[in-house]
Amino acid sequence: MSRRSLLITGGAGFIGSHVVRLFVNKYPDYTIVNLDKLTYAGNLENLKDVDSKPNYHFEKGDILDVEFLASVFKKYSIDGVIHLAAESHVDRSLHNPAEFATTNIIGTLHLLNVAQTIWNNDFQGKLFYHISTDEVYGSAENGSFFTEETHIDPMSPYSASKAGSDHFVKAFGNSYKLPVRISRCSNNYGPYHFPEKLIPLMINNIINNKPLPVYGKGENIRDWLFVVDHARAIDEIFHKGKDGEVYNIGGNNEWKNIDLVKFLCYLMDKKLGREEGTSANLITYVKDRPGHDLRYAIDASKLIAETGWRPSVTFEEGLEKTVDWYLANRQWLNNVTSGEYMKYYTGMYQNR
Ligand code: NAD
Ligand code: DAU
């Protein structure tokens, strides 16, 4: 196996931490550099099982800081990038769209520029792999699925910023022949998911007997994939995908929000030894998210045909693993909800 030196941005976040874990464990000959700003969503606790491995390195910094990016490329002779760093929460994007445009579009542009400049047109063995989202396609009509050819039609400031970054990645591939790949995945769930997103928020509120806020009538549909399977797909695309291509990633697993929340309530009642129906009593319908996309549904047949990837768990198995993880890791939940870990970073990284 060839040695590689990979830069993974956003590796302290939810999906990034699973990608880092998989690559560090599976490729001991690779140098894995996790570059992360450690925003509220980044948490090094997510990586404590791999952070002492010799092939793992952490660099705290911002993808908007061009000099810092260039120094990291040079320090580790980076030859591949897996770019996950982003602002990722739709609700936050509605409050601060400019922050999303800056991080997601300009940050990606800086990273592309630095890769192109440092690699200096010697693109042999190099790869810039951008992690995007199915949300760039907008909302899917009933019965239709997003393919890689589906028209880009973002509907929220978050998805608009991700679509903008996708366009820049494609433009660098086209204009400068930078070897680029893009993947667009559906909704992820699993361990280390920050509890502002639907599934971990509901788990946390059920544990604490707090109301379960369902937006609108709970009719919106999402296509859920276990995060470990997303990381496995990223590994396949990184190693077997083709330059210049887009790959959709999804598990063909559509759920109406309200059905999912009820199923989670049922599972949690069993796990917590509560009488069936106890947690469902906490369901509270609240004001809908403005411009709320009704349905996401991914056609992942291109990925399956080209790489042989398949999800490793059913939704029922993945959700049970997730619930078990949150119940066994209540300290992690308490730390991220109390902001305790942010105080730790402030003390730990005073210079950056
Ligand atoms: P996350 O919010 O959990 O993590 C994002 C990470 O990026 C954090 O560690 C954060 O500290 C870091 N970051 C943010 N701004 C940064 C900056 N300026 N410089 C350096 N680091 C910065 O997000 P996630 O859910 O893990 O998503 C990761 C990527 O996958 C994103 O690009 C997202 O658009 C995409 N995605 C997410 C999902 C999902 O369901 N969560 C699905 C498909 C695609
Ligand atoms: O599809 C991929 C996208 O999935 C990723 O690109 C995003 O980064 C990720 O955050 C996710 O976006 P969603 O907006 O679909 O995820 P969220 O968990 O915020 O919401 C899932 C659904 O649940 C959505 O229809 C809104 C609804 N919801 C969400 C929350 C937080 C509720 O009903 N109540 C809630 O409290």
Tab-separated table of C-alpha atoms and ligand atoms in Angstrom:
chain	number	residue	atom	x	y	z
A	1	MET	CA	0.000	0.000	0.000
A	2	SER	CA	1.378	3.431	-0.927
A	3	ARG	CA	2.092	5.962	1.796
A	4	ARG	CA	-0.111	9.014	1.728
A	5	SER	CA	-0.342	12.217	3.672
A	6	LEU	CA	-3.965	13.240	4.041
A	7	LEU	CA	-5.491	16.448	5.286
A	8	ILE	CA	-8.964	15.897	6.751
A	9	THR	CA	-10.704	19.196	7.524
A	10	GLY	CA	-13.477	19.285	10.135
A	11	GLY	CA	-12.185	16.044	11.643
A	12	ALA	CA	-13.313	16.981	15.154
A	13	GLY	CA	-16.951	17.264	14.068
A	14	PHE	CA	-19.569	14.546	13.868
A	15	ILE	CA	-18.860	12.905	10.483
A	16	GLY	CA	-15.239	14.057	10.334
A	17	SER	CA	-14.397	12.218	13.553
A	18	HIS	CA	-15.713	8.960	12.078
A	19	VAL	CA	-13.711	9.532	8.881
A	20	VAL	CA	-10.547	10.259	10.884
A	21	ARG	CA	-11.096	7.151	13.055
A	22	LEU	CA	-11.596	4.912	10.025
A	23	PHE	CA	-8.538	6.217	8.143
A	24	VAL	CA	-6.222	6.252	11.181
A	25	ASN	CA	-7.114	2.650	12.065
A	26	LYS	CA	-7.355	1.225	8.550
A	27	TYR	CA	-4.290	2.934	7.047
A	28	PRO	CA	-1.463	2.908	9.604
A	29	ASP	CA	1.002	3.870	6.832
A	30	TYR	CA	-0.889	7.050	6.006
A	31	THR	CA	-0.223	10.304	7.804
A	32	ILE	CA	-3.624	11.638	8.852
A	33	VAL	CA	-3.787	15.341	9.671
A	34	ASN	CA	-6.997	16.604	11.244
A	35	LEU	CA	-7.379	20.358	10.718
A	36	ASP	CA	-10.214	21.859	12.695
A	37	LYS	CA	-11.101	25.274	14.117
A	38	LEU	CA	-12.977	23.645	17.014
A	39	THR	CA	-16.128	25.696	16.711
A	40	TYR	CA	-19.024	24.766	18.993
A	41	ALA	CA	-19.462	21.659	16.764
A	42	GLY	CA	-15.852	20.463	16.966
A	43	ASN	CA	-14.880	18.365	19.948
A	44	LEU	CA	-11.599	16.497	20.379
A	45	GLU	CA	-13.308	14.191	22.860
A	46	ASN	CA	-14.797	12.576	19.734
A	47	LEU	CA	-11.325	11.248	18.884
A	48	LYS	CA	-9.847	10.214	22.194
A	49	ASP	CA	-9.646	6.554	21.113
A	50	VAL	CA	-7.275	7.415	18.219
A	51	ASP	CA	-5.488	10.603	19.202
A	52	SER	CA	-2.402	8.882	20.574
A	53	LYS	CA	-1.803	6.800	17.420
A	54	PRO	CA	1.493	7.653	15.703
A	55	ASN	CA	-0.119	8.342	12.308
A	56	TYR	CA	-2.588	10.902	13.739
A	57	HIS	CA	-1.854	14.642	13.944
A	58	PHE	CA	-4.060	17.528	14.966
A	59	GLU	CA	-3.753	21.129	13.771
A	60	LYS	CA	-6.091	23.674	15.271
A	61	GLY	CA	-6.933	26.417	12.779
A	62	ASP	CA	-9.324	28.031	10.370
A	63	ILE	CA	-9.843	27.155	6.693
A	64	LEU	CA	-10.163	30.919	6.164
A	65	ASP	CA	-6.520	31.382	7.208
A	66	VAL	CA	-4.553	30.934	3.968
A	67	GLU	CA	-1.076	31.170	5.522
A	68	PHE	CA	-1.962	28.576	8.105
A	69	LEU	CA	-3.341	26.244	5.412
A	70	ALA	CA	-0.192	26.612	3.319
A	71	SER	CA	2.006	25.904	6.350
A	72	VAL	CA	0.083	22.689	7.098
A	73	PHE	CA	0.360	21.541	3.463
A	74	LYS	CA	4.122	22.100	3.580
A	75	LYS	CA	4.712	20.693	7.056
A	76	TYR	CA	3.116	17.328	6.199
A	77	SER	CA	3.672	17.249	2.398
A	78	ILE	CA	-0.075	16.826	1.969
A	79	ASP	CA	-1.051	14.891	-1.176
A	80	GLY	CA	-4.765	14.381	-0.537
A	81	VAL	CA	-7.563	16.431	1.014
A	82	ILE	CA	-10.899	15.239	2.380
A	83	HIS	CA	-12.771	18.437	3.076
A	84	LEU	CA	-15.570	18.261	5.643
A	85	ALA	CA	-15.106	21.501	7.603
A	86	ALA	CA	-18.269	23.552	7.347
A	87	GLU	CA	-21.074	25.199	9.214
A	88	SER	CA	-23.632	22.392	8.969
A	89	HIS	CA	-26.886	23.264	10.751
A	90	VAL	CA	-29.798	24.568	8.641
A	91	ASP	CA	-31.482	26.343	11.582
A	92	ARG	CA	-28.302	28.281	12.400
A	93	SER	CA	-27.918	29.244	8.730
A	94	LEU	CA	-31.309	30.968	8.879
A	95	HIS	CA	-29.965	33.231	11.647
A	96	ASN	CA	-26.528	33.897	10.190
A	97	PRO	CA	-26.353	33.244	6.442
A	98	ALA	CA	-23.181	35.327	6.009
A	99	GLU	CA	-21.230	33.088	8.376
A	100	PHE	CA	-22.267	30.085	6.277
A	101	ALA	CA	-21.266	31.783	3.016
A	102	THR	CA	-17.908	32.765	4.499
A	103	THR	CA	-16.966	29.402	6.000
A	104	ASN	CA	-18.504	27.115	3.405
A	105	ILE	CA	-17.818	29.014	0.174
A	106	ILE	CA	-14.798	31.226	0.875
A	107	GLY	CA	-13.202	28.619	3.164
A	108	THR	CA	-13.488	25.983	0.437
A	109	LEU	CA	-12.137	28.433	-2.146
A	110	HIS	CA	-9.087	29.145	0.050
A	111	LEU	CA	-8.443	25.441	0.482
A	112	LEU	CA	-8.705	24.858	-3.287
A	113	ASN	CA	-6.349	27.774	-3.957
A	114	VAL	CA	-3.771	26.531	-1.477
A	115	ALA	CA	-3.913	22.970	-2.866
A	116	GLN	CA	-3.483	24.239	-6.408
A	117	THR	CA	-0.650	26.614	-5.481
A	118	ILE	CA	1.316	24.235	-3.274
A	119	TRP	CA	0.902	21.306	-5.667
A	120	ASN	CA	2.031	23.723	-8.379
A	121	ASN	CA	0.345	21.902	-11.269
A	122	ASP	CA	2.063	18.645	-10.351
A	123	PHE	CA	-1.212	16.826	-9.783
A	124	GLN	CA	0.080	13.268	-10.177
A	125	GLY	CA	-1.156	11.256	-7.168
A	126	LYS	CA	-3.020	14.243	-5.725
A	127	LEU	CA	-6.719	14.500	-4.854
A	128	PHE	CA	-9.068	17.146	-3.502
A	129	TYR	CA	-12.209	15.388	-2.271
A	130	HIS	CA	-15.090	17.636	-1.195
A	131	ILE	CA	-17.845	16.382	1.120
A	132	SER	CA	-21.154	17.905	0.104
A	133	THR	CA	-24.789	17.163	0.871
A	134	ASP	CA	-27.998	16.008	-0.807
A	135	GLU	CA	-29.542	19.312	0.295
A	136	VAL	CA	-27.956	21.058	-2.714
A	137	TYR	CA	-30.624	19.347	-4.863
A	138	GLY	CA	-33.470	21.053	-2.986
A	139	SER	CA	-36.635	19.121	-2.177
A	140	ALA	CA	-37.489	15.876	-4.020
A	141	GLU	CA	-40.921	15.349	-5.584
A	142	ASN	CA	-42.816	12.314	-4.330
A	143	GLY	CA	-41.605	9.173	-6.095
A	144	SER	CA	-38.463	10.819	-7.537
A	145	PHE	CA	-34.870	10.391	-6.339
A	146	PHE	CA	-31.827	12.643	-6.517
A	147	THR	CA	-29.279	11.363	-9.020
A	148	GLU	CA	-25.913	12.981	-9.725
A	149	GLU	CA	-27.574	14.644	-12.752
A	150	THR	CA	-30.375	16.245	-10.732
A	151	HIS	CA	-30.453	20.022	-11.126
A	152	ILE	CA	-28.822	21.876	-8.213
A	153	ASP	CA	-31.610	23.847	-6.530
A	154	PRO	CA	-30.664	24.809	-2.945
A	155	MET	CA	-33.414	26.204	-0.731
A	156	SER	CA	-31.767	27.272	2.561
A	157	PRO	CA	-28.777	29.522	3.248
A	158	TYR	CA	-26.920	26.357	4.373
A	159	SER	CA	-27.629	24.426	1.184
A	160	ALA	CA	-26.949	27.514	-0.957
A	161	SER	CA	-23.524	27.814	0.683
A	162	LYS	CA	-22.794	24.105	0.103
A	163	ALA	CA	-23.928	24.426	-3.533
A	164	GLY	CA	-21.607	27.427	-3.921
A	165	SER	CA	-18.688	25.392	-2.608
A	166	ASP	CA	-19.545	22.514	-4.972
A	167	HIS	CA	-19.469	24.911	-7.928
A	168	PHE	CA	-16.013	26.179	-6.946
A	169	VAL	CA	-14.702	22.616	-6.606
A	170	LYS	CA	-16.030	21.767	-10.055
A	171	ALA	CA	-14.609	25.004	-11.475
A	172	PHE	CA	-11.116	24.198	-10.140
A	173	GLY	CA	-11.340	20.748	-11.728
A	174	ASN	CA	-12.407	22.258	-15.012
A	175	SER	CA	-10.237	25.369	-15.148
A	176	TYR	CA	-6.992	24.218	-13.532
A	177	LYS	CA	-7.323	20.417	-13.951
A	178	LEU	CA	-7.095	19.985	-10.182
A	179	PRO	CA	-8.126	16.347	-9.504
A	180	VAL	CA	-11.403	16.766	-7.627
A	181	ARG	CA	-14.241	14.542	-6.446
A	182	ILE	CA	-17.499	15.467	-4.723
A	183	SER	CA	-19.902	13.291	-2.750
A	184	ARG	CA	-23.408	14.224	-1.615
A	185	CYS	CA	-24.816	12.243	1.273
A	186	SER	CA	-28.242	12.125	2.875
A	187	ASN	CA	-28.918	12.695	6.609
A	188	ASN	CA	-26.440	10.964	8.921
A	189	TYR	CA	-27.062	9.697	12.441
A	190	GLY	CA	-24.897	7.901	15.005
A	191	PRO	CA	-22.497	8.439	17.923
A	192	TYR	CA	-20.927	11.899	18.480
A	193	HIS	CA	-23.793	13.709	16.721
A	194	PHE	CA	-24.184	17.179	18.222
A	195	PRO	CA	-27.551	17.388	20.024
A	196	GLU	CA	-28.927	20.304	18.016
A	197	LYS	CA	-29.811	17.921	15.140
A	198	LEU	CA	-33.034	15.891	15.177
A	199	ILE	CA	-32.000	12.429	16.428
A	200	PRO	CA	-29.511	13.342	19.191
A	201	LEU	CA	-31.704	16.250	20.297
A	202	MET	CA	-34.659	13.890	20.706
A	203	ILE	CA	-32.525	11.297	22.545
A	204	ASN	CA	-31.195	13.951	24.924
A	205	ASN	CA	-34.666	15.380	25.575
A	206	ILE	CA	-36.170	11.934	26.149
A	207	ILE	CA	-33.427	11.142	28.697
A	208	ASN	CA	-34.165	14.438	30.460
A	209	ASN	CA	-37.979	14.241	30.143
A	210	LYS	CA	-38.077	17.450	28.112
A	211	PRO	CA	-40.549	18.297	25.290
A	212	LEU	CA	-39.733	16.798	21.860
A	213	PRO	CA	-40.107	19.697	19.382
A	214	VAL	CA	-41.451	18.410	16.053
A	215	TYR	CA	-41.452	21.115	13.355
A	216	GLY	CA	-44.803	21.708	11.620
A	217	LYS	CA	-46.829	18.522	11.343
A	218	GLY	CA	-43.786	16.231	11.293
A	219	GLU	CA	-44.574	15.295	7.674
A	220	ASN	CA	-41.113	16.089	6.291
A	221	ILE	CA	-39.142	13.125	5.025
A	222	ARG	CA	-35.423	12.483	5.453
A	223	ASP	CA	-33.305	9.602	4.116
A	224	TRP	CA	-31.161	8.378	7.045
A	225	LEU	CA	-27.724	6.721	6.881
A	226	PHE	CA	-25.566	5.434	9.758
A	227	VAL	CA	-22.516	7.708	9.997
A	228	VAL	CA	-20.031	4.803	9.940
A	229	ASP	CA	-21.461	3.825	6.549
A	230	HIS	CA	-20.943	7.368	5.283
A	231	ALA	CA	-17.299	7.168	6.396
A	232	ARG	CA	-16.957	3.786	4.627
A	233	ALA	CA	-18.385	5.316	1.436
A	234	ILE	CA	-15.910	8.211	1.671
A	235	ASP	CA	-13.081	5.662	1.933
A	236	GLU	CA	-14.386	3.855	-1.197
A	237	ILE	CA	-14.751	7.063	-3.191
A	238	PHE	CA	-11.335	8.328	-2.093
A	239	HIS	CA	-9.633	5.113	-3.198
A	240	LYS	CA	-11.794	3.861	-6.087
A	241	GLY	CA	-13.721	6.865	-7.397
A	242	LYS	CA	-12.923	8.793	-10.569
A	243	ASP	CA	-11.602	12.328	-10.763
A	244	GLY	CA	-14.097	14.976	-11.814
A	245	GLU	CA	-17.043	12.836	-10.693
A	246	VAL	CA	-19.895	13.387	-8.239
A	247	TYR	CA	-21.170	10.473	-6.109
A	248	ASN	CA	-24.449	10.343	-4.204
A	249	ILE	CA	-24.406	8.440	-0.903
A	250	GLY	CA	-27.551	7.128	0.781
A	251	GLY	CA	-29.122	4.072	2.348
A	252	ASN	CA	-32.547	4.131	0.655
A	253	ASN	CA	-34.131	4.688	4.044
A	254	GLU	CA	-36.839	7.351	4.054
A	255	TRP	CA	-38.681	8.259	7.240
A	256	LYS	CA	-41.317	10.864	8.018
A	257	ASN	CA	-40.004	12.879	10.977
A	258	ILE	CA	-43.000	12.060	13.163
A	259	ASP	CA	-42.724	8.308	12.495
A	260	LEU	CA	-39.020	8.422	13.290
A	261	VAL	CA	-39.573	10.338	16.548
A	262	LYS	CA	-42.287	7.865	17.603
A	263	PHE	CA	-40.003	4.917	16.837
A	264	LEU	CA	-37.225	6.530	18.857
A	265	CYS	CA	-39.655	7.068	21.757
A	266	TYR	CA	-40.608	3.375	21.631
A	267	LEU	CA	-36.944	2.296	21.621
A	268	MET	CA	-35.980	4.665	24.429
A	269	ASP	CA	-38.910	3.589	26.634
A	270	LYS	CA	-37.663	0.007	26.311
A	271	LYS	CA	-34.033	0.940	27.020
A	272	LEU	CA	-34.898	3.177	29.962
A	273	GLY	CA	-37.362	0.688	31.431
A	274	ARG	CA	-40.212	3.184	31.072
A	275	GLU	CA	-43.783	2.215	30.343
A	276	GLU	CA	-44.493	2.172	26.592
A	277	GLY	CA	-45.933	5.531	25.509
A	278	THR	CA	-44.177	7.566	28.234
A	279	SER	CA	-41.732	9.325	25.901
A	280	ALA	CA	-44.277	9.827	23.091
A	281	ASN	CA	-46.249	11.992	25.536
A	282	LEU	CA	-43.380	14.472	25.316
A	283	ILE	CA	-43.953	15.094	21.553
A	284	THR	CA	-44.789	18.769	21.011
A	285	TYR	CA	-45.609	20.242	17.599
A	286	VAL	CA	-43.832	23.586	17.179
A	287	LYS	CA	-43.637	26.328	14.512
A	288	ASP	CA	-42.199	24.974	11.284
A	289	ARG	CA	-38.691	25.780	10.009
A	290	PRO	CA	-39.057	28.559	7.379
A	291	GLY	CA	-38.667	27.186	3.828
A	292	HIS	CA	-38.499	23.648	5.217
A	293	ASP	CA	-37.583	21.154	2.438
A	294	LEU	CA	-40.270	18.476	2.367
A	295	ARG	CA	-38.345	15.427	1.202
A	296	TYR	CA	-34.807	14.205	0.505
A	297	ALA	CA	-34.262	10.886	-1.266
A	298	ILE	CA	-30.961	9.667	-2.682
A	299	ASP	CA	-30.294	7.320	-5.590
A	300	ALA	CA	-26.876	5.831	-4.703
A	301	SER	CA	-26.729	3.340	-7.586
A	302	LYS	CA	-23.650	4.951	-9.180
A	303	LEU	CA	-21.623	4.548	-5.972
A	304	ILE	CA	-22.804	0.956	-5.546
A	305	ALA	CA	-22.029	0.051	-9.180
A	306	GLU	CA	-18.547	1.622	-9.189
A	307	THR	CA	-17.291	0.632	-5.741
A	308	GLY	CA	-19.500	-2.190	-4.420
A	309	TRP	CA	-20.291	-0.131	-1.289
A	310	ARG	CA	-23.412	-1.099	0.666
A	311	PRO	CA	-24.650	0.050	4.090
A	312	SER	CA	-23.368	-2.292	6.811
A	313	VAL	CA	-26.373	-1.965	9.125
A	314	THR	CA	-30.139	-1.645	8.807
A	315	PHE	CA	-31.738	1.493	10.217
A	316	GLU	CA	-33.139	-0.456	13.172
A	317	GLU	CA	-29.656	-1.804	14.027
A	318	GLY	CA	-27.994	1.576	13.528
A	319	LEU	CA	-30.553	3.423	15.620
A	320	GLU	CA	-30.264	0.916	18.456
A	321	LYS	CA	-26.452	1.224	18.388
A	322	THR	CA	-26.874	5.000	18.486
A	323	VAL	CA	-29.287	4.981	21.416
A	324	ASP	CA	-27.024	2.557	23.312
A	325	TRP	CA	-24.031	4.822	22.670
A	326	TYR	CA	-25.809	7.929	23.990
A	327	LEU	CA	-27.025	6.078	27.061
A	328	ALA	CA	-23.503	4.808	27.766
A	329	ASN	CA	-21.932	8.224	27.125
A	330	ARG	CA	-24.076	10.608	29.122
A	331	GLN	CA	-20.971	12.482	30.243
A	332	TRP	CA	-20.224	13.358	26.593
A	333	LEU	CA	-23.789	14.624	26.203
A	334	ASN	CA	-23.586	16.613	29.420
A	335	ASN	CA	-20.249	18.117	28.384
A	336	VAL	CA	-21.469	19.286	24.978
A	337	THR	CA	-24.775	20.611	26.260
A	338	SER	CA	-23.162	22.458	29.184
A	339	GLY	CA	-20.376	23.870	27.001
A	340	GLU	CA	-17.813	22.407	29.417
A	341	TYR	CA	-15.566	21.281	26.547
A	342	MET	CA	-15.417	24.818	25.109
A	343	LYS	CA	-13.883	26.067	28.372
A	344	TYR	CA	-11.330	23.282	28.098
A	345	TYR	CA	-10.279	24.384	24.593
A	346	THR	CA	-10.016	28.011	25.597
A	347	GLY	CA	-7.480	26.999	28.224
A	348	MET	CA	-5.741	24.492	25.981
A	349	TYR	CA	-5.243	26.569	22.816
A	350	GLN	CA	-4.796	30.136	24.012
A	351	ASN	CA	-2.560	31.129	21.119
A	352	ARG	CA	-4.871	30.456	18.219
B	1	NAD	P1	-20.306	19.303	12.182
B	1	NAD	O1	-20.959	20.649	12.316
B	1	NAD	O2	-20.544	18.273	13.214
B	1	NAD	O3	-18.721	19.495	12.083
B	1	NAD	C1	-18.121	20.511	11.336
B	1	NAD	C2	-16.665	20.608	11.774
B	1	NAD	O4	-16.043	21.644	10.991
B	1	NAD	C3	-16.495	20.987	13.253
B	1	NAD	O5	-15.520	20.165	13.839
B	1	NAD	C4	-16.029	22.426	13.193
B	1	NAD	O6	-15.193	22.785	14.289
B	1	NAD	C5	-15.281	22.458	11.871
B	1	NAD	N1	-15.205	23.810	11.298
B	1	NAD	C6	-16.227	24.684	11.127
B	1	NAD	N2	-15.765	25.819	10.594
B	1	NAD	C7	-14.433	25.655	10.409
B	1	NAD	C8	-13.407	26.492	9.885
B	1	NAD	N3	-13.657	27.740	9.467
B	1	NAD	N4	-12.147	26.003	9.817
B	1	NAD	C9	-11.862	24.732	10.262
B	1	NAD	N5	-12.788	23.921	10.792
B	1	NAD	C10	-14.065	24.385	10.855
B	1	NAD	O7	-20.716	18.808	10.735
B	1	NAD	P2	-21.022	17.312	10.217
B	1	NAD	O8	-22.444	17.032	10.430
B	1	NAD	O9	-19.990	16.420	10.724
B	1	NAD	O10	-20.803	17.547	8.647
B	1	NAD	C11	-19.508	17.455	8.075
B	1	NAD	C12	-19.603	17.749	6.592
B	1	NAD	O11	-20.487	16.802	5.984
B	1	NAD	C13	-20.150	19.132	6.269
B	1	NAD	O12	-19.440	19.631	5.163
B	1	NAD	C14	-21.610	18.874	5.918
B	1	NAD	O13	-22.073	19.832	5.008
B	1	NAD	C15	-21.527	17.498	5.295
B	1	NAD	N6	-22.742	16.647	5.425
B	1	NAD	C16	-23.347	16.457	6.642
B	1	NAD	C17	-24.436	15.589	6.735
B	1	NAD	C18	-25.122	15.325	8.053
B	1	NAD	O14	-26.157	14.644	8.076
B	1	NAD	N7	-24.605	15.798	9.178
B	1	NAD	C19	-24.920	14.946	5.599
B	1	NAD	C20	-24.273	15.174	4.359
B	1	NAD	C21	-23.181	16.018	4.300
B	2	DAU	O1	-29.507	15.890	4.197
B	2	DAU	C1	-28.229	16.130	4.701
B	2	DAU	C2	-28.282	17.234	5.739
B	2	DAU	O2	-28.911	16.679	6.895
B	2	DAU	C3	-26.895	17.754	6.083
B	2	DAU	O3	-26.351	18.381	4.951
B	2	DAU	C4	-26.968	18.758	7.244
B	2	DAU	O4	-25.672	19.158	7.620
B	2	DAU	C5	-27.642	18.074	8.420
B	2	DAU	O5	-27.775	18.986	9.486
B	2	DAU	C6	-29.010	17.532	8.011
B	2	DAU	O6	-29.941	18.604	7.735
B	2	DAU	P1	-31.460	18.554	8.227
B	2	DAU	O7	-31.965	19.937	8.279
B	2	DAU	O8	-32.248	17.554	7.459
B	2	DAU	O9	-31.226	17.944	9.717
B	2	DAU	P2	-31.884	18.285	11.130
B	2	DAU	O10	-31.429	17.218	12.059
B	2	DAU	O11	-31.686	19.707	11.529
B	2	DAU	O12	-33.443	18.071	10.861
B	2	DAU	C7	-33.948	16.825	10.384
B	2	DAU	C8	-35.435	16.982	10.198
B	2	DAU	O13	-36.054	17.112	11.479
B	2	DAU	C9	-35.840	18.225	9.434
B	2	DAU	O14	-36.973	17.926	8.638
B	2	DAU	C10	-36.192	19.231	10.512
B	2	DAU	C11	-36.752	18.353	11.611
B	2	DAU	N1	-36.538	18.818	13.003
B	2	DAU	C12	-35.273	19.138	13.377
B	2	DAU	C13	-35.001	19.547	14.655
B	2	DAU	C14	-33.600	19.939	15.071
B	2	DAU	C15	-37.586	18.831	13.909
B	2	DAU	O15	-38.733	18.504	13.575
B	2	DAU	N2	-37.321	19.239	15.198
B	2	DAU	C16	-36.071	19.593	15.601
B	2	DAU	O16	-35.903	19.977	16.791
